[in-house]
């Protein structure tokens, strides 16, 4: 059996898929821009340019000065010079909406990488999905989600148990794999 590392599978996907590049930038935006994560948001990639939204003209000015640093971070994350320039636009950032959207990005990454590599062995795919779900769980826990002490599902809230285990219907519960 040919053993392919998760990292190599993702790298191949990055070269093939612009959607995957966008999803990775959105999911790992904090690693690119640090604290400015909460004041900015990835809009899209068009050819070799990244379009982002920034809240506040002072933040926009600050981020423009950091463009070279951000481009270097992006190059490291994607393991290649896919982005040559960042286009900054002023706009409002809705943080709750942003966390929810970024969670959807993680699911997109899972889907894309699974579809692209459906011809890999079952063991390799399971290993990869485990890795992706660990990354997703880590991400959610860092963004205000908690792990239910009863069922292990992730949910948004301050309680120890998820709404389902407390007998409340709620759409914010994330199923455990
Ligand atoms: Zn629960």
XYZ file of C-alpha atoms and ligand atoms in Angstrom:
178
model
C 0.000 0.000 0.000
C 1.268 3.453 -0.928
C 1.396 5.668 2.132
C 0.671 9.334 1.369
C 0.801 11.870 4.152
C -2.168 14.115 4.863
C 0.044 17.115 4.203
C 0.965 15.894 0.733
C -2.682 15.231 -0.129
C -3.631 18.766 0.889
C -0.676 20.243 -1.061
C -1.796 18.519 -4.263
C -5.314 19.817 -3.684
C -4.026 23.389 -3.263
C -2.355 23.300 -6.687
C -5.510 22.019 -8.378
C -8.264 23.950 -6.643
C -8.718 27.701 -6.230
C -11.707 27.009 -3.961
C -9.442 25.040 -1.637
C -6.904 27.907 -1.597
C -9.705 30.326 -0.670
C -11.083 27.978 1.984
C -7.663 27.527 3.568
C -7.037 31.291 3.660
C -10.439 31.828 5.292
C -10.004 29.007 7.805
C -6.437 29.995 8.755
C -6.824 33.771 8.399
C -5.607 34.295 11.965
C -2.278 32.664 11.079
C -1.889 35.165 8.240
C -2.862 38.468 9.889
C -2.737 37.768 13.667
C -4.920 40.054 15.797
C -6.270 41.797 12.699
C -8.305 38.632 12.121
C -11.328 40.155 13.889
C -11.122 43.357 11.831
C -10.768 41.755 8.409
C -12.207 39.054 6.201
C -11.270 37.211 3.011
C -13.675 37.983 0.149
C -12.211 35.998 -2.747
C -9.195 35.136 -4.857
C -9.158 36.397 -8.439
C -6.228 35.217 -10.538
C -3.146 36.016 -8.430
C -4.889 38.622 -6.272
C -6.553 38.268 -2.887
C -9.499 40.547 -2.102
C -10.159 41.304 1.566
C -12.588 43.453 3.558
C -11.255 45.587 6.441
C -13.245 47.460 9.100
C -12.071 50.997 9.867
C -9.729 53.193 7.820
C -6.980 53.064 10.502
C -7.011 49.241 10.337
C -7.000 49.393 6.543
C -3.945 51.655 6.590
C -2.185 49.373 9.104
C -2.909 46.246 7.062
C -1.729 47.857 3.824
C 1.634 48.513 5.464
C 1.791 44.825 6.445
C 0.993 43.534 2.941
C 4.468 42.032 2.365
C 4.329 40.176 5.703
C 0.861 38.838 4.893
C 1.980 37.736 1.408
C 4.899 35.843 2.975
C 2.552 34.149 5.465
C 0.175 33.193 2.650
C 3.065 31.750 0.647
C 4.052 29.618 3.664
C 0.487 28.430 4.297
C -0.193 27.487 0.662
C 3.388 26.346 0.062
C 3.701 28.424 -3.136
C 3.448 31.936 -4.617
C -0.237 31.741 -5.602
C -0.997 35.288 -4.415
C 1.031 38.291 -5.658
C -1.089 41.183 -4.397
C -3.729 41.968 -1.776
C -6.647 44.275 -2.568
C -8.046 46.019 0.523
C -11.648 47.265 0.740
C -13.414 49.061 3.586
C -16.449 47.296 5.054
C -18.238 46.134 8.189
C -17.238 42.823 9.804
C -19.943 40.799 11.563
C -17.973 38.559 13.941
C -20.711 35.996 14.706
C -21.495 35.645 11.052
C -17.777 35.321 10.307
C -17.237 32.462 12.812
C -20.252 30.613 11.418
C -19.020 31.106 7.843
C -15.507 29.962 8.717
C -16.956 26.834 10.265
C -18.672 26.142 6.949
C -15.284 26.631 5.250
C -13.837 23.799 7.325
C -16.601 21.512 6.056
C -15.855 22.682 2.516
C -12.172 21.786 2.934
C -13.180 18.338 4.156
C -15.481 17.848 1.192
C -13.030 19.078 -1.430
C -10.105 17.063 -0.131
C -12.297 13.980 0.161
C -13.697 14.316 -3.370
C -10.305 15.011 -4.950
C -8.759 11.974 -3.301
C -11.591 9.465 -3.471
C -9.252 7.028 -5.228
C -7.010 6.820 -2.164
C -7.285 3.822 0.126
C -9.872 3.750 2.869
C -7.176 3.866 5.567
C -5.637 6.989 4.029
C -9.006 8.733 3.774
C -9.951 7.887 7.355
C -6.584 9.196 8.562
C -7.113 12.409 6.640
C -10.681 12.940 7.861
C -9.532 12.345 11.443
C -6.863 14.986 10.926
C -9.369 17.456 9.431
C -11.879 16.854 12.204
C -9.159 17.444 14.841
C -8.277 20.746 13.127
C -11.968 21.681 12.984
C -12.586 20.818 16.648
C -9.536 22.822 17.724
C -10.739 25.739 15.642
C -14.261 25.677 17.088
C -13.011 25.380 20.677
C -10.831 28.439 20.092
C -13.833 30.325 18.729
C -16.264 30.054 21.627
C -17.575 26.513 21.231
C -17.655 24.097 24.181
C -17.564 20.299 24.364
C -20.625 18.696 25.981
C -19.614 16.629 29.048
C -22.422 14.149 28.338
C -22.321 13.439 24.590
C -19.065 15.051 23.401
C -20.721 17.227 20.727
C -19.555 20.806 20.255
C -21.956 23.665 20.885
C -22.064 27.438 21.346
C -22.775 28.456 24.927
C -21.500 28.699 28.502
C -23.122 25.545 29.977
C -21.383 22.175 30.517
C -23.965 20.241 28.512
C -25.151 20.891 24.964
C -28.743 22.132 24.402
C -29.785 18.660 23.181
C -28.636 17.013 26.434
C -30.417 19.748 28.368
C -33.552 18.938 26.387
C -33.499 22.062 24.223
C -33.729 22.022 20.433
C -30.850 24.027 18.995
C -29.264 24.237 15.588
C -25.790 25.248 16.792
C -24.823 21.708 17.917
C -22.015 20.195 15.851
C -22.063 16.408 15.537
C -19.092 14.471 16.833
C -17.409 12.226 14.221
Zn -24.697 16.745 24.746
